[in-house]
PDB file of C-alpha atoms in Angstrom:
ATOM      1  CA  UNK A   1     -53.393  86.938  39.796  1.00  0.00           C
ATOM      2  CA  UNK A   2     -51.850  87.943  36.381  1.00  0.00           C
ATOM      3  CA  UNK A   3     -53.785  91.376  36.349  1.00  0.00           C
ATOM      4  CA  UNK A   4     -52.622  92.124  39.927  1.00  0.00           C
ATOM      5  CA  UNK A   5     -49.095  91.196  39.228  1.00  0.00           C
ATOM      6  CA  UNK A   6     -49.418  93.402  36.213  1.00  0.00           C
ATOM      7  CA  UNK A   7     -50.459  96.348  38.308  1.00  0.00           C
ATOM      8  CA  UNK A   8     -47.685  95.808  40.776  1.00  0.00           C
ATOM      9  CA  UNK A   9     -45.120  95.650  37.745  1.00  0.00           C
ATOM     10  CA  UNK A  10     -46.465  99.047  36.479  1.00  0.00           C
ATOM     11  CA  UNK A  11     -46.306 100.691  39.726  1.00  0.00           C
ATOM     12  CA  UNK A  12     -42.817  99.336  40.452  1.00  0.00           C
ATOM     13  CA  UNK A  13     -41.432 100.461  36.995  1.00  0.00           C
ATOM     14  CA  UNK A  14     -42.884 104.085  37.536  1.00  0.00           C
ATOM     15  CA  UNK A  15     -41.314 104.043  41.033  1.00  0.00           C
ATOM     16  CA  UNK A  16     -37.950 103.314  39.694  1.00  0.00           C
ATOM     17  CA  UNK A  17     -38.194 105.789  36.953  1.00  0.00           C
ATOM     18  CA  UNK A  18     -39.233 108.338  39.619  1.00  0.00           C
ATOM     19  CA  UNK A  19     -36.371 107.973  41.789  1.00  0.00           C
ATOM     20  CA  UNK A  20     -33.867 108.107  39.021  1.00  0.00           C
ATOM     21  CA  UNK A  21     -32.992 111.741  40.100  1.00  0.00           C
ATOM     22  CA  UNK A  22     -31.268 110.217  43.196  1.00  0.00           C
ATOM     23  CA  UNK A  23     -28.909 108.574  40.884  1.00  0.00           C
ATOM     24  CA  UNK A  24     -28.348 111.521  38.602  1.00  0.00           C
ATOM     25  CA  UNK A  25     -27.746 113.538  41.761  1.00  0.00           C
ATOM     26  CA  UNK A  26     -24.254 111.679  41.780  1.00  0.00           C
ATOM     27  CA  UNK A  27     -23.440 113.863  38.546  1.00  0.00           C
ATOM     28  CA  UNK A  28     -23.833 117.439  39.185  1.00  0.00           C
ATOM     29  CA  UNK A  29     -23.073 119.540  36.128  1.00  0.00           C
ATOM     30  CA  UNK A  30     -22.796 116.399  33.974  1.00  0.00           C
ATOM     31  CA  UNK A  31     -21.968 116.714  30.340  1.00  0.00           C
ATOM     32  CA  UNK A  32     -25.139 116.080  28.617  1.00  0.00           C
ATOM     33  CA  UNK A  33     -23.700 115.045  25.193  1.00  0.00           C
ATOM     34  CA  UNK A  34     -21.172 112.757  26.949  1.00  0.00           C
ATOM     35  CA  UNK A  35     -23.725 111.247  29.299  1.00  0.00           C
ATOM     36  CA  UNK A  36     -26.029 110.642  26.028  1.00  0.00           C
ATOM     37  CA  UNK A  37     -23.187 108.978  24.060  1.00  0.00           C
ATOM     38  CA  UNK A  38     -22.157 106.604  26.890  1.00  0.00           C
ATOM     39  CA  UNK A  39     -25.760 105.729  27.722  1.00  0.00           C
ATOM     40  CA  UNK A  40     -26.335 104.863  24.033  1.00  0.00           C
ATOM     41  CA  UNK A  41     -22.878 102.953  23.783  1.00  0.00           C
ATOM     42  CA  UNK A  42     -23.563 100.651  26.551  1.00  0.00           C
ATOM     43  CA  UNK A  43     -27.460 100.205  25.966  1.00  0.00           C
ATOM     44  CA  UNK A  44     -26.521  98.333  22.621  1.00  0.00           C
ATOM     45  CA  UNK A  45     -24.757  95.203  24.346  1.00  0.00           C
ATOM     46  CA  UNK A  46     -27.276  95.219  27.243  1.00  0.00           C
ATOM     47  CA  UNK A  47     -30.273  95.554  24.886  1.00  0.00           C
ATOM     48  CA  UNK A  48     -28.651  92.778  22.643  1.00  0.00           C
ATOM     49  CA  UNK A  49     -28.343  90.467  25.621  1.00  0.00           C
ATOM     50  CA  UNK A  50     -31.764  91.141  26.780  1.00  0.00           C
ATOM     51  CA  UNK A  51     -33.309  90.429  23.339  1.00  0.00           C
ATOM     52  CA  UNK A  52     -31.380  86.905  23.219  1.00  0.00           C
ATOM     53  CA  UNK A  53     -33.191  85.853  26.412  1.00  0.00           C
ATOM     54  CA  UNK A  54     -36.618  87.195  26.038  1.00  0.00           C
ATOM     55  CA  UNK A  55     -39.607  85.361  24.407  1.00  0.00           C
ATOM     56  CA  UNK A  56     -42.456  86.758  22.327  1.00  0.00           C
ATOM     57  CA  UNK A  57     -39.812  88.919  20.232  1.00  0.00           C
ATOM     58  CA  UNK A  58     -39.814  90.038  16.764  1.00  0.00           C
ATOM     59  CA  UNK A  59     -38.027  87.403  14.567  1.00  0.00           C
ATOM     60  CA  UNK A  60     -34.962  89.157  12.447  1.00  0.00           C
ATOM     61  CA  UNK A  61     -36.356  88.257   9.308  1.00  0.00           C
ATOM     62  CA  UNK A  62     -39.589  89.944  10.335  1.00  0.00           C
ATOM     63  CA  UNK A  63     -37.647  93.037  11.088  1.00  0.00           C
ATOM     64  CA  UNK A  64     -35.637  93.308   8.019  1.00  0.00           C
ATOM     65  CA  UNK A  65     -38.709  92.671   5.928  1.00  0.00           C
ATOM     66  CA  UNK A  66     -40.456  95.735   7.675  1.00  0.00           C
ATOM     67  CA  UNK A  67     -38.543  98.610   6.239  1.00  0.00           C
ATOM     68  CA  UNK A  68     -40.884 101.209   7.321  1.00  0.00           C
ATOM     69  CA  UNK A  69     -40.450 100.323  10.973  1.00  0.00           C
ATOM     70  CA  UNK A  70     -36.875 100.306  10.654  1.00  0.00           C
ATOM     71  CA  UNK A  71     -37.019 103.895   9.353  1.00  0.00           C
ATOM     72  CA  UNK A  72     -39.359 104.868  11.927  1.00  0.00           C
ATOM     73  CA  UNK A  73     -37.013 103.639  14.598  1.00  0.00           C
ATOM     74  CA  UNK A  74     -34.534 106.213  13.198  1.00  0.00           C
ATOM     75  CA  UNK A  75     -36.980 109.002  13.826  1.00  0.00           C
ATOM     76  CA  UNK A  76     -38.220 107.699  17.172  1.00  0.00           C
ATOM     77  CA  UNK A  77     -34.339 107.379  18.207  1.00  0.00           C
ATOM     78  CA  UNK A  78     -33.792 111.142  17.298  1.00  0.00           C
ATOM     79  CA  UNK A  79     -36.777 112.249  19.313  1.00  0.00           C
ATOM     80  CA  UNK A  80     -35.967 110.025  22.308  1.00  0.00           C
ATOM     81  CA  UNK A  81     -32.357 111.398  22.180  1.00  0.00           C
ATOM     82  CA  UNK A  82     -33.711 115.050  22.580  1.00  0.00           C
ATOM     83  CA  UNK A  83     -36.205 113.987  25.223  1.00  0.00           C
ATOM     84  CA  UNK A  84     -33.654 111.950  27.411  1.00  0.00           C
ATOM     85  CA  UNK A  85     -30.899 114.701  26.997  1.00  0.00           C
ATOM     86  CA  UNK A  86     -33.173 117.337  28.087  1.00  0.00           C
ATOM     87  CA  UNK A  87     -34.423 115.094  30.939  1.00  0.00           C
ATOM     88  CA  UNK A  88     -30.874 114.263  32.235  1.00  0.00           C
ATOM     89  CA  UNK A  89     -29.625 117.785  31.953  1.00  0.00           C
ATOM     90  CA  UNK A  90     -32.614 118.872  34.161  1.00  0.00           C
ATOM     91  CA  UNK A  91     -31.808 116.104  36.595  1.00  0.00           C
ATOM     92  CA  UNK A  92     -28.006 116.967  36.676  1.00  0.00           C
ATOM     93  CA  UNK A  93     -28.548 120.695  36.856  1.00  0.00           C
ATOM     94  CA  UNK A  94     -30.770 121.279  39.618  1.00  0.00           C
ATOM     95  CA  UNK A  95     -34.093 121.309  37.663  1.00  0.00           C
ATOM     96  CA  UNK A  96     -35.754 118.098  38.896  1.00  0.00           C
ATOM     97  CA  UNK A  97     -39.118 120.300  39.331  1.00  0.00           C
ATOM     98  CA  UNK A  98     -38.814 121.172  35.314  1.00  0.00           C
ATOM     99  CA  UNK A  99     -38.457 117.426  34.656  1.00  0.00           C
ATOM    100  CA  UNK A 100     -41.620 116.869  36.792  1.00  0.00           C
ATOM    101  CA  UNK A 101     -43.578 119.369  35.151  1.00  0.00           C
ATOM    102  CA  UNK A 102     -42.569 118.091  31.712  1.00  0.00           C
ATOM    103  CA  UNK A 103     -44.041 114.807  32.297  1.00  0.00           C
ATOM    104  CA  UNK A 104     -47.106 116.185  33.964  1.00  0.00           C
ATOM    105  CA  UNK A 105     -47.828 118.308  30.851  1.00  0.00           C
ATOM    106  CA  UNK A 106     -47.141 115.340  28.740  1.00  0.00           C
ATOM    107  CA  UNK A 107     -50.798 114.282  28.220  1.00  0.00           C
ATOM    108  CA  UNK A 108     -51.641 117.646  26.712  1.00  0.00           C
ATOM    109  CA  UNK A 109     -49.209 117.109  23.931  1.00  0.00           C
ATOM    110  CA  UNK A 110     -50.470 113.408  23.532  1.00  0.00           C
ATOM    111  CA  UNK A 111     -54.055 114.774  23.367  1.00  0.00           C
ATOM    112  CA  UNK A 112     -53.048 117.485  20.762  1.00  0.00           C
ATOM    113  CA  UNK A 113     -51.113 114.929  18.681  1.00  0.00           C
ATOM    114  CA  UNK A 114     -54.062 112.404  18.725  1.00  0.00           C
ATOM    115  CA  UNK A 115     -56.341 115.239  17.417  1.00  0.00           C
ATOM    116  CA  UNK A 116     -53.896 116.274  14.686  1.00  0.00           C
ATOM    117  CA  UNK A 117     -52.524 112.841  13.308  1.00  0.00           C
ATOM    118  CA  UNK A 118     -54.919 110.073  14.570  1.00  0.00           C
ATOM    119  CA  UNK A 119     -58.110 112.135  13.929  1.00  0.00           C
ATOM    120  CA  UNK A 120     -59.225 111.670  17.488  1.00  0.00           C
ATOM    121  CA  UNK A 121     -62.314 113.519  18.924  1.00  0.00           C
ATOM    122  CA  UNK A 122     -62.041 114.917  22.148  1.00  0.00           C
ATOM    123  CA  UNK A 123     -64.607 114.045  24.942  1.00  0.00           C
ATOM    124  CA  UNK A 124     -65.621 116.637  27.465  1.00  0.00           C
ATOM    125  CA  UNK A 125     -62.990 115.640  30.024  1.00  0.00           C
ATOM    126  CA  UNK A 126     -60.308 115.688  27.648  1.00  0.00           C
ATOM    127  CA  UNK A 127     -61.263 119.120  26.480  1.00  0.00           C
ATOM    128  CA  UNK A 128     -61.254 120.578  30.161  1.00  0.00           C
ATOM    129  CA  UNK A 129     -57.874 118.749  30.779  1.00  0.00           C
ATOM    130  CA  UNK A 130     -56.566 120.806  27.751  1.00  0.00           C
ATOM    131  CA  UNK A 131     -57.884 124.028  29.143  1.00  0.00           C
ATOM    132  CA  UNK A 132     -56.471 123.590  32.638  1.00  0.00           C
ATOM    133  CA  UNK A 133     -53.080 122.248  31.634  1.00  0.00           C
ATOM    134  CA  UNK A 134     -52.888 125.186  29.280  1.00  0.00           C
ATOM    135  CA  UNK A 135     -53.897 127.514  31.988  1.00  0.00           C
ATOM    136  CA  UNK A 136     -51.236 126.037  34.231  1.00  0.00           C
ATOM    137  CA  UNK A 137     -48.441 126.577  31.804  1.00  0.00           C
ATOM    138  CA  UNK A 138     -49.693 129.934  30.613  1.00  0.00           C
ATOM    139  CA  UNK A 139     -49.636 131.161  34.241  1.00  0.00           C
ATOM    140  CA  UNK A 140     -46.012 130.519  34.697  1.00  0.00           C
ATOM    141  CA  UNK A 141     -45.329 132.242  31.373  1.00  0.00           C
ATOM    142  CA  UNK A 142     -47.250 135.255  32.359  1.00  0.00           C
ATOM    143  CA  UNK A 143     -45.755 135.498  35.756  1.00  0.00           C
ATOM    144  CA  UNK A 144     -42.155 134.703  34.923  1.00  0.00           C
ATOM    145  CA  UNK A 145     -42.144 136.232  31.501  1.00  0.00           C
ATOM    146  CA  UNK A 146     -40.457 133.118  30.210  1.00  0.00           C
ATOM    147  CA  UNK A 147     -41.126 129.937  28.901  1.00  0.00           C
ATOM    148  CA  UNK A 148     -40.433 126.718  30.663  1.00  0.00           C
ATOM    149  CA  UNK A 149     -38.294 125.374  27.887  1.00  0.00           C
ATOM    150  CA  UNK A 150     -36.982 122.280  29.326  1.00  0.00           C
ATOM    151  CA  UNK A 151     -40.480 121.106  30.694  1.00  0.00           C
ATOM    152  CA  UNK A 152     -42.111 121.821  27.172  1.00  0.00           C
ATOM    153  CA  UNK A 153     -39.293 120.016  25.198  1.00  0.00           C
ATOM    154  CA  UNK A 154     -39.530 117.077  27.414  1.00  0.00           C
ATOM    155  CA  UNK A 155     -43.212 116.763  27.296  1.00  0.00           C
ATOM    156  CA  UNK A 156     -43.599 117.338  23.497  1.00  0.00           C
ATOM    157  CA  UNK A 157     -40.618 115.096  22.557  1.00  0.00           C
ATOM    158  CA  UNK A 158     -42.066 112.255  24.560  1.00  0.00           C
ATOM    159  CA  UNK A 159     -45.528 112.693  23.050  1.00  0.00           C
ATOM    160  CA  UNK A 160     -44.115 112.704  19.610  1.00  0.00           C
ATOM    161  CA  UNK A 161     -41.897 109.577  20.566  1.00  0.00           C
ATOM    162  CA  UNK A 162     -45.063 107.898  21.525  1.00  0.00           C
ATOM    163  CA  UNK A 163     -46.888 108.821  18.346  1.00  0.00           C
ATOM    164  CA  UNK A 164     -44.113 107.579  16.225  1.00  0.00           C
ATOM    165  CA  UNK A 165     -43.833 104.138  18.327  1.00  0.00           C
ATOM    166  CA  UNK A 166     -47.530 103.477  17.403  1.00  0.00           C
ATOM    167  CA  UNK A 167     -46.609 102.716  13.792  1.00  0.00           C
ATOM    168  CA  UNK A 168     -43.578 100.639  14.588  1.00  0.00           C
ATOM    169  CA  UNK A 169     -44.419  96.825  14.603  1.00  0.00           C
ATOM    170  CA  UNK A 170     -41.409  95.479  16.519  1.00  0.00           C
ATOM    171  CA  UNK A 171     -41.611  94.548  20.083  1.00  0.00           C
ATOM    172  CA  UNK A 172     -40.382  97.009  22.720  1.00  0.00           C
ATOM    173  CA  UNK A 173     -36.915  95.682  23.293  1.00  0.00           C
ATOM    174  CA  UNK A 174     -36.164  95.040  19.430  1.00  0.00           C
ATOM    175  CA  UNK A 175     -37.233  98.649  18.651  1.00  0.00           C
ATOM    176  CA  UNK A 176     -35.220  99.954  21.478  1.00  0.00           C
ATOM    177  CA  UNK A 177     -32.036  98.008  20.164  1.00  0.00           C
ATOM    178  CA  UNK A 178     -32.658  99.372  16.605  1.00  0.00           C
ATOM    179  CA  UNK A 179     -33.074 102.942  18.110  1.00  0.00           C
ATOM    180  CA  UNK A 180     -29.670 102.528  19.879  1.00  0.00           C
ATOM    181  CA  UNK A 181     -28.026 100.892  16.978  1.00  0.00           C
ATOM    182  CA  UNK A 182     -29.165 103.993  14.588  1.00  0.00           C
ATOM    183  CA  UNK A 183     -27.533 106.479  17.077  1.00  0.00           C
ATOM    184  CA  UNK A 184     -24.338 104.284  18.047  1.00  0.00           C
ATOM    185  CA  UNK A 185     -22.103 105.741  15.117  1.00  0.00           C
ATOM    186  CA  UNK A 186     -23.091 109.312  16.522  1.00  0.00           C
ATOM    187  CA  UNK A 187     -22.563 108.274  20.051  1.00  0.00           C
ATOM    188  CA  UNK A 188     -19.098 106.838  19.117  1.00  0.00           C
ATOM    189  CA  UNK A 189     -18.362 110.225  17.211  1.00  0.00           C
ATOM    190  CA  UNK A 190     -19.192 112.346  20.180  1.00  0.00           C
ATOM    191  CA  UNK A 191     -17.194 110.065  22.605  1.00  0.00           C
ATOM    192  CA  UNK A 192     -14.229 110.294  20.479  1.00  0.00           C
ATOM    193  CA  UNK A 193     -14.465 114.046  19.919  1.00  0.00           C
ATOM    194  CA  UNK A 194     -14.670 114.772  23.641  1.00  0.00           C
ATOM    195  CA  UNK A 195     -11.723 112.430  24.350  1.00  0.00           C
ATOM    196  CA  UNK A 196      -9.570 113.989  21.763  1.00  0.00           C
ATOM    197  CA  UNK A 197     -10.350 117.442  22.979  1.00  0.00           C
ATOM    198  CA  UNK A 198      -9.760 116.514  26.727  1.00  0.00           C
ATOM    199  CA  UNK A 199     -13.274 117.197  27.613  1.00  0.00           C
ATOM    200  CA  UNK A 200     -14.456 113.726  28.506  1.00  0.00           C
ATOM    201  CA  UNK A 201     -14.156 112.194  31.915  1.00  0.00           C
ATOM    202  CA  UNK A 202     -11.649 109.703  30.854  1.00  0.00           C
ATOM    203  CA  UNK A 203      -9.558 112.259  29.354  1.00  0.00           C
ATOM    204  CA  UNK A 204      -9.627 114.133  32.604  1.00  0.00           C
ATOM    205  CA  UNK A 205      -8.944 110.904  34.473  1.00  0.00           C
ATOM    206  CA  UNK A 206     -12.147 111.018  36.541  1.00  0.00           C
ATOM    207  CA  UNK A 207     -12.993 107.367  36.171  1.00  0.00           C
ATOM    208  CA  UNK A 208     -15.683 107.561  38.932  1.00  0.00           C
ATOM    209  CA  UNK A 209     -17.800 109.838  36.606  1.00  0.00           C
ATOM    210  CA  UNK A 210     -17.174 107.678  33.659  1.00  0.00           C
ATOM    211  CA  UNK A 211     -18.477 104.601  35.549  1.00  0.00           C
ATOM    212  CA  UNK A 212     -21.469 106.348  36.459  1.00  0.00           C
ATOM    213  CA  UNK A 213     -21.948 107.651  32.760  1.00  0.00           C
ATOM    214  CA  UNK A 214     -21.881 103.878  31.789  1.00  0.00           C
ATOM    215  CA  UNK A 215     -24.492 102.902  34.392  1.00  0.00           C
ATOM    216  CA  UNK A 216     -27.057 105.442  33.140  1.00  0.00           C
ATOM    217  CA  UNK A 217     -27.642 102.708  30.563  1.00  0.00           C
ATOM    218  CA  UNK A 218     -28.827  99.994  33.034  1.00  0.00           C
ATOM    219  CA  UNK A 219     -30.610 102.690  35.183  1.00  0.00           C
ATOM    220  CA  UNK A 220     -32.636 103.473  32.047  1.00  0.00           C
ATOM    221  CA  UNK A 221     -33.267  99.875  30.926  1.00  0.00           C
ATOM    222  CA  UNK A 222     -34.148  98.201  34.181  1.00  0.00           C
ATOM    223  CA  UNK A 223     -37.501 100.115  34.723  1.00  0.00           C
ATOM    224  CA  UNK A 224     -38.238  99.362  31.222  1.00  0.00           C
ATOM    225  CA  UNK A 225     -38.046  95.878  31.678  1.00  0.00           C
ATOM    226  CA  UNK A 226     -40.725  95.818  34.437  1.00  0.00           C
ATOM    227  CA  UNK A 227     -42.805  98.138  32.336  1.00  0.00           C
ATOM    228  CA  UNK A 228     -42.624  95.827  29.337  1.00  0.00           C
ATOM    229  CA  UNK A 229     -43.826  92.987  31.544  1.00  0.00           C
ATOM    230  CA  UNK A 230     -46.431  95.166  32.903  1.00  0.00           C
ATOM    231  CA  UNK A 231     -48.157  96.175  29.684  1.00  0.00           C
ATOM    232  CA  UNK A 232     -48.531  92.258  28.777  1.00  0.00           C
ATOM    233  CA  UNK A 233     -50.330  91.712  31.887  1.00  0.00           C
ATOM    234  CA  UNK A 234     -52.710  94.454  32.633  1.00  0.00           C
ATOM    235  CA  UNK A 235     -54.812  97.165  30.981  1.00  0.00           C
ATOM    236  CA  UNK A 236     -53.503 100.265  29.095  1.00  0.00           C
ATOM    237  CA  UNK A 237     -55.856 102.117  31.481  1.00  0.00           C
ATOM    238  CA  UNK A 238     -53.891 101.163  34.551  1.00  0.00           C
ATOM    239  CA  UNK A 239     -50.586 101.780  32.658  1.00  0.00           C
ATOM    240  CA  UNK A 240     -52.248 105.240  31.859  1.00  0.00           C
ATOM    241  CA  UNK A 241     -53.195 105.854  35.625  1.00  0.00           C
ATOM    242  CA  UNK A 242     -49.792 104.655  37.004  1.00  0.00           C
ATOM    243  CA  UNK A 243     -47.735 106.920  34.617  1.00  0.00           C
ATOM    244  CA  UNK A 244     -48.394 110.065  36.997  1.00  0.00           C
ATOM    245  CA  UNK A 245     -46.513 108.072  39.745  1.00  0.00           C
ATOM    246  CA  UNK A 246     -43.101 109.086  38.102  1.00  0.00           C
ATOM    247  CA  UNK A 247     -43.577 112.949  37.843  1.00  0.00           C
ATOM    248  CA  UNK A 248     -45.093 112.920  41.426  1.00  0.00           C
ATOM    249  CA  UNK A 249     -42.091 111.186  43.033  1.00  0.00           C
ATOM    250  CA  UNK A 250     -39.920 113.645  41.117  1.00  0.00           C
ATOM    251  CA  UNK A 251     -41.944 116.565  42.330  1.00  0.00           C
ATOM    252  CA  UNK A 252     -41.642 115.561  45.881  1.00  0.00           C
ATOM    253  CA  UNK A 253     -37.956 114.788  45.684  1.00  0.00           C
ATOM    254  CA  UNK A 254     -37.439 118.304  43.984  1.00  0.00           C
ATOM    255  CA  UNK A 255     -39.440 120.179  46.829  1.00  0.00           C
ATOM    256  CA  UNK A 256     -38.635 118.290  50.002  1.00  0.00           C
ATOM    257  CA  UNK A 257     -35.476 116.597  49.414  1.00  0.00           C
ATOM    258  CA  UNK A 258     -33.552 118.698  46.977  1.00  0.00           C
ATOM    259  CA  UNK A 259     -34.990 122.090  48.034  1.00  0.00           C
ATOM    260  CA  UNK A 260     -35.792 123.475  44.775  1.00  0.00           C
ATOM    261  CA  UNK A 261     -37.548 126.733  44.777  1.00  0.00           C
ATOM    262  CA  UNK A 262     -41.357 126.146  44.736  1.00  0.00           C
ATOM    263  CA  UNK A 263     -42.948 129.613  45.217  1.00  0.00           C
ATOM    264  CA  UNK A 264     -46.737 130.516  45.027  1.00  0.00           C
ATOM    265  CA  UNK A 265     -46.420 131.093  41.212  1.00  0.00           C
ATOM    266  CA  UNK A 266     -45.403 127.207  40.714  1.00  0.00           C
ATOM    267  CA  UNK A 267     -48.084 126.406  43.448  1.00  0.00           C
ATOM    268  CA  UNK A 268     -50.941 127.900  41.330  1.00  0.00           C
ATOM    269  CA  UNK A 269     -49.431 126.631  37.983  1.00  0.00           C
ATOM    270  CA  UNK A 270     -49.132 122.879  39.202  1.00  0.00           C
ATOM    271  CA  UNK A 271     -52.506 123.153  40.888  1.00  0.00           C
ATOM    272  CA  UNK A 272     -54.240 123.987  37.625  1.00  0.00           C
ATOM    273  CA  UNK A 273     -52.173 121.162  35.840  1.00  0.00           C
ATOM    274  CA  UNK A 274     -53.222 118.614  38.590  1.00  0.00           C
ATOM    275  CA  UNK A 275     -56.809 119.540  37.939  1.00  0.00           C
ATOM    276  CA  UNK A 276     -56.198 119.012  34.319  1.00  0.00           C
ATOM    277  CA  UNK A 277     -54.658 115.426  35.090  1.00  0.00           C
ATOM    278  CA  UNK A 278     -57.670 114.717  37.132  1.00  0.00           C
ATOM    279  CA  UNK A 279     -59.791 115.359  33.835  1.00  0.00           C
ATOM    280  CA  UNK A 280     -57.415 112.968  31.990  1.00  0.00           C
ATOM    281  CA  UNK A 281     -57.947 110.178  34.531  1.00  0.00           C
ATOM    282  CA  UNK A 282     -61.582 110.704  34.272  1.00  0.00           C
ATOM    283  CA  UNK A 283     -61.354 110.394  30.375  1.00  0.00           C
ATOM    284  CA  UNK A 284     -59.360 107.191  30.654  1.00  0.00           C
ATOM    285  CA  UNK A 285     -61.893 105.668  32.953  1.00  0.00           C
ATOM    286  CA  UNK A 286     -64.741 106.690  30.996  1.00  0.00           C
ATOM    287  CA  UNK A 287     -63.008 105.193  27.940  1.00  0.00           C
ATOM    288  CA  UNK A 288     -62.225 101.814  29.735  1.00  0.00           C
ATOM    289  CA  UNK A 289     -65.926 101.690  31.032  1.00  0.00           C
ATOM    290  CA  UNK A 290     -67.132 102.115  27.465  1.00  0.00           C
ATOM    291  CA  UNK A 291     -64.741  99.601  26.000  1.00  0.00           C
ATOM    292  CA  UNK A 292     -66.016  96.995  28.870  1.00  0.00           C
ATOM    293  CA  UNK A 293     -69.437  97.598  27.812  1.00  0.00           C
ATOM    294  CA  UNK A 294     -68.902  96.870  24.119  1.00  0.00           C
ATOM    295  CA  UNK A 295     -66.200  93.824  24.764  1.00  0.00           C
ATOM    296  CA  UNK A 296     -67.782  92.171  27.979  1.00  0.00           C
ATOM    297  CA  UNK A 297     -66.880  91.812  31.490  1.00  0.00           C
ATOM    298  CA  UNK A 298     -63.087  91.234  31.064  1.00  0.00           C
ATOM    299  CA  UNK A 299     -60.445  93.873  31.589  1.00  0.00           C
ATOM    300  CA  UNK A 300     -58.108  93.218  28.599  1.00  0.00           C
ATOM    301  CA  UNK A 301     -54.680  94.265  27.982  1.00  0.00           C
ATOM    302  CA  UNK A 302     -52.508  93.880  24.804  1.00  0.00           C
ATOM    303  CA  UNK A 303     -52.773  89.976  25.034  1.00  0.00           C
ATOM    304  CA  UNK A 304     -56.562  89.526  25.619  1.00  0.00           C
ATOM    305  CA  UNK A 305     -58.412  88.613  28.958  1.00  0.00           C
ATOM    306  CA  UNK A 306     -56.381  88.237  32.014  1.00  0.00           C
ATOM    307  CA  UNK A 307     -55.544  84.684  33.017  1.00  0.00           C
ATOM    308  CA  UNK A 308     -56.912  83.282  36.282  1.00  0.00           C
TER     309      UNK A 308
END
């Protein structure tokens, strides 16, 4: 039962992330820096409260003793700020398709970073995934004569963030709280500068937009809570397979609801990338099968065999 609930939680969290363009549709042409600043400022008290009530969290004495992880949270926060800002810029400036592409090609960067920094060796399916995903991105570059900058920044930044997080030994909520704390002074500075120069929503008297900026914090955090619960209850392979739900929903919203341009060039490009993702799925399933052969019949997650 626990494994099944873990699968449901994972799917639900990615569905919530997938439909976030519907929220950001309420903020057309949003100021990216103000949106980032407000999201960070309001994330701090929300994450602090969540940390108070959750169990299985890193103790503060353990946190302060691990200086390396604290410093790594600084780097991960900077990378996440870049990823999140480009993501919200895409969603608020009619480029949801670019956001979808960014998360579809994210596995490519994760594979490459694994090779470079973790000395991982690619299996055949992963090699084929790299070839097809590169072909898909390359086809767009060849036909349009320009880089899909937003998608590449999102895909690479999120992969780098994931790599850094591998070396942070705190639980997810604690590490997110520290990341927000690291950037809080910058966020306050951005907010103050925008207000003093009459550029913020508050300075313009647009309180409705300001409230929406504030709501960006819980909109970001709520799916994460379900995701955090999911990774404790199911295998990482299930999490890896479920991650493609998010960009798929964003793709469908962009094409069928927001009427973004999806021409034959993007059709060919996305098709090649989807073939590459199929090979990624096959590689994950093969890895899971190999691990089960060595560990026994249980499908394990982060906390060992599932309960019955």
